XYZ file of C-alpha atoms in Angstrom:
501
model
C 126.499 24.471 178.371
C 129.293 24.786 180.909
C 132.561 22.851 180.698
C 131.307 20.146 183.090
C 128.284 19.402 180.931
C 125.725 21.053 183.223
C 123.304 23.691 182.063
C 124.231 27.067 183.630
C 121.908 29.347 185.565
C 119.091 30.419 183.240
C 119.322 34.127 184.054
C 121.187 36.488 181.732
C 122.114 40.135 182.293
C 123.519 42.424 179.644
C 124.903 45.892 180.263
C 123.898 48.142 177.386
C 125.261 51.538 178.382
C 126.637 53.478 181.346
C 125.916 57.173 181.752
C 129.421 58.077 182.910
C 132.816 56.423 182.774
C 133.801 54.081 185.639
C 130.367 53.503 187.125
C 127.225 55.556 187.611
C 123.745 55.095 186.172
C 123.535 52.429 183.506
C 121.216 50.674 181.071
C 120.840 46.912 181.152
C 118.602 43.986 180.295
C 117.709 41.117 182.626
C 116.135 37.967 181.166
C 114.833 34.597 182.338
C 113.395 31.957 179.995
C 109.593 32.131 180.034
C 109.512 35.437 181.934
C 109.113 39.031 180.835
C 112.382 40.664 179.876
C 113.298 43.438 182.328
C 114.913 46.566 180.931
C 116.876 48.259 183.704
C 116.756 50.548 185.610
C 113.375 49.263 186.745
C 111.380 48.191 189.812
C 109.794 45.003 191.129
C 106.547 44.826 193.086
C 106.595 44.233 196.850
C 104.253 41.592 198.217
C 102.591 40.942 201.563
C 101.966 37.242 202.227
C 102.607 36.490 198.580
C 100.398 39.093 196.897
C 100.836 42.706 195.878
C 98.515 44.533 198.317
C 94.975 45.156 196.999
C 95.657 43.547 193.592
C 94.625 39.993 192.688
C 97.061 37.923 190.592
C 94.911 38.150 187.448
C 94.915 41.947 187.699
C 98.676 41.911 188.191
C 98.847 40.340 184.733
C 96.253 42.677 183.216
C 96.991 46.064 184.721
C 100.317 46.235 186.598
C 103.343 47.132 184.523
C 105.750 45.219 186.745
C 108.000 42.395 185.647
C 108.904 40.910 189.001
C 107.851 40.546 192.638
C 109.755 40.259 195.902
C 108.443 37.775 198.475
C 109.578 37.022 202.026
C 109.831 33.515 203.420
C 108.614 34.722 206.823
C 105.207 35.369 205.224
C 104.662 31.630 204.668
C 106.189 29.685 207.572
C 104.031 30.532 210.595
C 103.686 27.828 213.267
C 100.441 27.950 215.284
C 100.941 26.619 218.802
C 98.381 23.864 218.324
C 100.197 22.632 215.170
C 103.875 23.144 216.020
C 105.046 20.144 213.982
C 102.910 20.819 210.925
C 104.732 21.590 207.713
C 103.744 25.013 206.289
C 101.266 24.616 203.406
C 103.577 26.400 200.967
C 105.943 23.415 201.107
C 103.140 20.975 200.244
C 101.830 22.800 197.176
C 101.686 20.661 194.026
C 103.334 22.400 191.097
C 103.311 20.966 187.569
C 106.157 23.292 186.506
C 108.269 22.675 189.649
C 107.674 26.236 190.862
C 105.818 25.732 194.199
C 106.196 29.380 195.247
C 104.644 30.623 192.026
C 101.879 28.000 192.231
C 101.080 28.738 195.892
C 100.788 32.498 195.324
C 99.097 32.148 191.892
C 101.540 34.727 190.564
C 101.425 34.911 186.732
C 104.073 32.750 185.082
C 105.470 35.759 183.203
C 106.483 37.449 186.466
C 109.973 36.935 187.948
C 109.865 35.809 191.591
C 112.485 36.959 194.110
C 112.586 35.243 197.514
C 114.322 36.650 200.587
C 114.093 35.850 204.272
C 112.510 39.084 205.620
C 109.920 41.610 204.487
C 110.982 45.012 203.276
C 111.199 46.919 205.535
C 111.574 44.218 208.192
C 110.411 44.394 211.809
C 113.408 44.258 214.160
C 113.487 41.082 216.241
C 113.926 41.429 220.036
C 116.200 38.369 220.368
C 118.534 38.998 217.431
C 120.388 36.412 215.326
C 122.753 33.577 216.276
C 125.732 32.005 214.517
C 123.437 29.470 212.849
C 120.078 31.227 212.526
C 118.193 34.476 212.087
C 114.948 35.630 213.691
C 111.961 36.080 211.409
C 108.556 37.607 212.166
C 105.675 35.389 211.052
C 101.958 35.976 211.504
C 102.148 33.911 214.728
C 105.161 35.726 216.179
C 108.950 35.624 216.060
C 110.732 32.367 215.376
C 114.216 31.275 214.389
C 115.127 29.810 211.027
C 118.508 28.130 210.604
C 120.763 28.505 207.594
C 120.107 24.868 206.682
C 116.328 25.330 206.906
C 116.520 28.427 204.732
C 118.565 26.701 202.040
C 116.121 23.767 202.055
C 113.217 26.220 201.712
C 114.862 27.888 198.711
C 115.508 24.545 197.031
C 111.915 23.426 197.684
C 110.146 26.628 196.591
C 112.421 27.186 193.578
C 112.100 30.965 193.013
C 113.785 32.598 190.036
C 116.057 34.699 192.275
C 117.087 33.890 195.851
C 118.850 36.148 198.352
C 121.060 34.232 200.832
C 120.832 34.973 204.543
C 122.602 38.042 205.901
C 123.200 38.976 209.528
C 121.239 42.235 209.767
C 119.872 44.196 212.715
C 116.983 45.880 210.833
C 117.314 48.937 213.063
C 117.480 52.589 212.053
C 120.638 53.193 214.100
C 124.024 52.148 212.726
C 125.570 49.047 214.344
C 128.663 49.403 216.527
C 131.994 48.472 214.949
C 132.036 45.221 216.944
C 128.523 44.307 215.801
C 129.344 45.267 212.210
C 132.380 42.975 212.221
C 130.237 40.115 213.522
C 127.696 40.830 210.750
C 130.415 40.481 208.109
C 131.886 37.298 209.641
C 128.535 35.555 210.019
C 127.410 36.487 206.533
C 130.722 35.225 205.151
C 130.236 31.872 206.914
C 126.656 31.628 205.691
C 127.563 32.406 202.064
C 130.226 29.645 202.164
C 127.550 27.192 203.316
C 125.184 28.513 200.627
C 127.663 27.948 197.795
C 128.507 24.471 199.076
C 124.863 23.359 199.382
C 123.654 24.976 196.150
C 126.666 24.468 193.870
C 129.011 22.039 195.689
C 130.910 19.154 194.157
C 128.969 16.144 192.879
C 125.799 18.268 192.830
C 123.826 19.418 189.855
C 124.220 23.218 189.801
C 121.095 25.063 190.868
C 119.220 27.055 188.246
C 118.110 29.527 190.930
C 119.878 32.853 190.451
C 121.797 33.865 193.592
C 121.882 37.576 194.467
C 124.426 37.796 197.298
C 123.739 40.410 199.987
C 126.004 43.458 200.338
C 125.742 44.549 203.972
C 124.841 48.074 205.180
C 128.231 48.511 206.869
C 131.450 50.168 205.724
C 133.476 48.647 202.917
C 136.565 48.357 205.133
C 134.742 45.965 207.478
C 133.275 43.653 204.840
C 136.023 43.715 202.200
C 137.054 40.105 202.943
C 133.457 38.962 202.419
C 133.264 40.879 199.128
C 136.627 39.392 198.134
C 135.138 35.923 198.599
C 132.203 36.813 196.358
C 134.613 38.055 193.691
C 136.735 34.905 193.864
C 133.715 32.581 193.723
C 132.340 34.446 190.712
C 135.762 34.448 189.050
C 136.183 30.682 189.421
C 132.594 29.779 188.501
C 130.393 32.603 187.125
C 127.215 30.491 187.398
C 127.246 30.486 191.235
C 126.700 34.247 191.562
C 124.175 36.033 189.360
C 123.740 39.408 191.081
C 124.075 41.537 194.217
C 121.379 42.487 196.736
C 122.600 45.852 197.992
C 121.511 47.275 201.364
C 123.507 50.526 201.034
C 123.824 52.281 197.668
C 126.863 54.261 198.830
C 128.939 51.062 198.669
C 128.524 50.732 194.900
C 131.470 53.014 193.963
C 133.794 50.919 196.173
C 132.578 47.704 194.566
C 132.925 49.135 191.052
C 136.481 50.304 191.635
C 137.689 47.211 193.515
C 135.968 44.259 191.818
C 135.611 44.557 188.074
C 133.929 41.162 187.720
C 131.263 42.087 190.303
C 130.633 45.411 188.577
C 128.970 43.648 185.628
C 126.369 41.921 187.827
C 122.818 43.285 188.228
C 122.148 45.118 191.510
C 118.896 44.741 193.428
C 118.235 47.606 195.863
C 117.099 46.599 199.358
C 117.496 50.190 200.526
C 113.821 51.230 201.021
C 113.911 54.745 199.476
C 110.983 56.858 200.688
C 110.578 59.111 197.617
C 111.628 59.358 193.951
C 114.437 61.805 194.785
C 116.198 59.044 196.712
C 115.538 56.640 193.844
C 117.272 58.987 191.393
C 120.249 59.404 193.704
C 120.711 55.656 194.145
C 120.157 55.100 190.451
C 122.910 57.625 189.654
C 125.283 55.487 191.747
C 124.541 52.447 189.588
C 121.527 50.656 191.095
C 119.553 48.567 188.580
C 116.372 47.177 190.176
C 114.419 48.784 193.011
C 111.933 47.591 195.618
C 109.767 50.556 196.632
C 107.753 50.325 199.874
C 106.556 53.922 199.433
C 104.426 52.807 196.483
C 101.990 50.714 198.542
C 102.290 53.108 201.492
C 101.102 55.953 199.270
C 98.207 53.854 197.945
C 97.132 52.966 201.500
C 97.227 56.676 202.383
C 94.898 57.550 199.484
C 97.681 59.258 197.511
C 97.734 59.177 193.715
C 101.355 59.686 192.669
C 101.638 62.519 190.145
C 105.322 63.015 189.314
C 106.825 62.600 185.852
C 110.373 62.412 184.527
C 111.416 64.884 183.319
C 109.148 67.340 185.178
C 106.717 69.499 183.194
C 108.110 72.854 182.122
C 106.692 75.881 183.906
C 107.665 79.477 184.603
C 106.277 79.220 188.136
C 108.760 78.749 190.977
C 106.228 76.883 193.105
C 107.196 73.284 193.841
C 104.945 70.567 192.461
C 103.559 67.861 194.772
C 104.738 64.293 194.273
C 101.193 63.042 194.837
C 97.556 64.069 195.240
C 95.403 63.166 198.257
C 92.375 61.510 196.671
C 90.487 61.373 199.981
C 90.231 65.172 200.056
C 86.665 66.569 199.767
C 87.795 68.851 196.934
C 87.651 65.836 194.596
C 84.066 64.904 195.530
C 82.578 66.205 192.257
C 85.685 66.181 190.052
C 85.383 64.248 186.789
C 89.106 64.510 186.049
C 91.336 61.430 185.872
C 93.683 60.878 188.791
C 96.435 62.582 186.779
C 96.013 64.177 183.373
C 98.822 62.447 181.497
C 98.270 58.917 182.857
C 96.860 56.201 180.570
C 96.411 53.470 183.212
C 93.163 51.559 183.734
C 92.166 53.693 186.731
C 92.625 57.001 184.890
C 90.997 55.939 181.610
C 87.995 54.201 183.213
C 87.223 56.185 186.389
C 87.505 59.706 187.762
C 88.552 61.423 190.969
C 85.044 61.712 192.396
C 84.546 57.959 192.183
C 87.878 57.177 193.837
C 87.231 59.785 196.553
C 83.863 58.171 197.286
C 85.446 54.714 197.490
C 88.087 55.912 199.945
C 85.563 57.682 202.162
C 83.344 54.583 202.146
C 86.414 52.370 202.813
C 85.684 50.272 199.754
C 88.608 48.040 198.790
C 88.274 49.006 195.133
C 89.556 52.492 195.969
C 92.939 51.176 197.111
C 93.022 48.744 194.185
C 92.603 51.569 191.659
C 95.293 53.609 193.417
C 97.692 50.653 193.321
C 97.104 50.240 189.582
C 97.639 53.956 189.004
C 100.722 54.256 191.217
C 102.388 51.248 189.598
C 101.720 52.845 186.207
C 103.288 56.131 187.356
C 106.436 54.301 188.516
C 106.591 52.260 185.294
C 106.413 55.461 183.232
C 108.976 57.102 185.535
C 111.534 54.346 184.953
C 110.786 54.130 181.221
C 111.537 57.859 180.880
C 114.742 57.410 182.892
C 115.883 54.692 180.483
C 115.191 57.001 177.542
C 117.222 59.764 179.199
C 120.107 57.373 179.822
C 119.992 56.263 176.203
C 120.170 59.815 174.800
C 122.612 61.130 177.417
C 120.280 63.637 179.112
C 119.774 61.826 182.415
C 121.921 64.031 184.640
C 120.316 67.277 183.446
C 116.776 65.910 183.737
C 117.499 64.529 187.213
C 118.688 67.986 188.267
C 115.462 69.521 186.900
C 113.402 66.941 188.793
C 115.104 67.795 192.087
C 114.377 71.508 191.590
C 110.776 71.100 190.454
C 109.176 68.708 192.981
C 108.569 68.798 196.709
C 111.003 66.704 198.760
C 108.448 64.260 200.250
C 105.267 62.468 199.214
C 102.155 63.883 200.973
C 101.046 61.800 203.942
C 97.310 61.890 203.150
C 94.462 62.458 205.597
C 92.282 59.507 204.630
C 91.793 56.419 206.780
C 94.095 53.538 205.887
C 93.281 49.834 205.539
C 93.322 47.843 208.760
C 96.785 46.899 210.017
C 97.554 43.213 210.469
C 99.528 41.739 213.327
C 102.434 40.691 211.126
C 102.976 44.282 209.939
C 104.347 45.558 213.257
C 105.713 44.486 216.635
C 103.731 45.172 219.808
C 105.459 47.600 222.158
C 103.743 46.298 225.321
C 101.350 47.911 227.852
C 100.079 51.375 227.049
C 100.610 50.997 223.312
C 98.183 52.933 221.138
C 95.806 50.775 219.120
C 96.778 50.371 215.484
C 93.200 50.217 214.156
C 90.533 52.706 215.145
C 87.263 51.302 216.552
C 84.172 51.236 214.386
C 82.470 53.780 216.684
C 84.033 56.560 218.697
C 83.173 59.783 220.474
C 83.184 63.003 218.525
C 86.665 64.512 218.426
C 87.467 68.035 217.456
C 88.832 68.283 213.916
C 91.723 70.440 215.115
C 92.974 67.606 217.349
C 93.040 65.238 214.400
C 94.891 67.730 212.223
C 97.502 68.102 214.963
C 98.078 64.337 214.939
C 98.953 64.183 211.245
C 100.762 67.514 210.937
C 104.246 66.088 211.417
C 103.813 62.692 209.765
C 105.235 61.670 206.404
C 105.123 58.695 204.079
C 108.555 57.723 205.408
C 107.164 57.619 208.980
C 104.432 55.187 208.011
C 106.730 53.136 205.795
C 109.195 52.685 208.668
C 106.479 52.120 211.287
C 107.510 55.193 213.282
C 104.351 57.271 212.947
C 102.977 56.120 216.298
C 99.579 55.706 214.641
C 100.122 52.286 213.109
C 98.730 51.794 209.644
C 96.644 54.902 209.443
C 95.714 58.367 210.535
C 92.291 59.190 211.957
C 89.769 60.174 209.297
C 87.883 63.388 209.909
C 84.977 62.936 207.556
C 83.906 59.322 207.593
C 84.216 58.028 211.179
C 80.846 57.261 212.821
C 80.329 59.652 215.746
C 78.714 59.336 219.160
C 77.228 62.523 220.648
C 78.636 63.826 223.913
C 76.517 62.858 226.919
C 76.137 66.532 227.912
C 75.056 67.691 224.451
C 71.764 69.595 224.264
C 69.377 69.900 221.308
C 71.363 72.781 219.786
C 74.619 70.807 219.958
C 72.992 67.784 218.329
C 71.704 69.911 215.484
C 75.085 71.586 214.916
C 76.838 68.212 214.781
C 74.293 66.809 212.343
C 72.825 64.216 214.691
C 69.297 65.618 214.632
C 67.066 68.529 213.705
C 65.043 70.509 216.223
C 61.335 70.086 215.726
C 59.379 73.334 215.481
C 56.727 73.881 218.152
C 53.233 73.643 216.740
């Protein structure tokens, strides 16, 4: 109990060990009553419209080794034009345990829920933010949400962890110094309003854990904002439970300047595109990661195959970070997806079955890949924690960097259909995101040229130019060319020439 008689925020975080003096990679333990305890470093699952893609909530409980999920408010607050005044259904959900967000999404009660305003990565809004609101991208288009509306939504939905609003551009280019200063000033104003509404005088302190955003701008521009966070935490530790960090390179500045903030858990909103970037950010002191490349790899038909530390070998050839399960070479393979994996997909099915599912565009194929890829990441982080505990992390991280390829393979299989809320239309002349069910025969070489320069990072950031997927060579129904003769039809497999009798 706190000195004023109120029960403090339910979350606890304990630092167990740091790898090096004055910052760096560290071991910790995050706990909420009634939830799974999270040993850090670790990762949380990313959701789309409240669910981890391809995995039903019951299978999250059974097969996914994840202790938390990140959800975005913009996934739930669409306003169809014919029902502009209707309250979003998520706000009307009955919840016997006073957890409407968890009840609405049917997420298992053992899973920690994190609620932010935007998806990760977010689609940049054309109109930008204002002094009192940000633009969000719902399934019915862009709309503004005010700071007051966002705070009310957090109080209504009652997640375990909430991330206050931040003034972000969500663009790949760095903001100008003038825009960066405005980002810091707006976010500072919004965090003042947040603390007043959530923990102000004559109010019962909220039990929702606040993870304050750390902006992706230089420390010198946002130091006053960070100073406010430090002072608020110093005067009342229950109002600030953690940091949501958008740029890992700011962690050393925070560690050296604000000792009280250094003990808080750090949630990465940095969207690393491969495990090499994860290890780098982890070595700076990041605790919990959100990894868009995990679902992107599953959609691409990639079974992640890396381990920490890497397997010993005398060969100098780099190992791939993943295996393309849509490749025809797996059509008769009875091997598990990866030899050392003990997940449900690897112990129950084999590569040939998964390859068939992907070629037939059966949803189960992506489900099995999601289960496997989550298991690979869970094992990856568990091994990192062991290395931190025995003091071998830095050496094993160096071995990992030397042993594996720099990027995850992009995969040649056809992806699931893209949805309108996954991307922003670019206007006339834009290439279609989903391929038609039937198309004319296209030379295989043309298709290979399209995917030659793509990467998982391209698809994750929406910059591939091909939307959610790359054309499939093997499984797309074909239409013969109108000038094709009998010989052409036979060569393409459309028909067989009848012998003259």
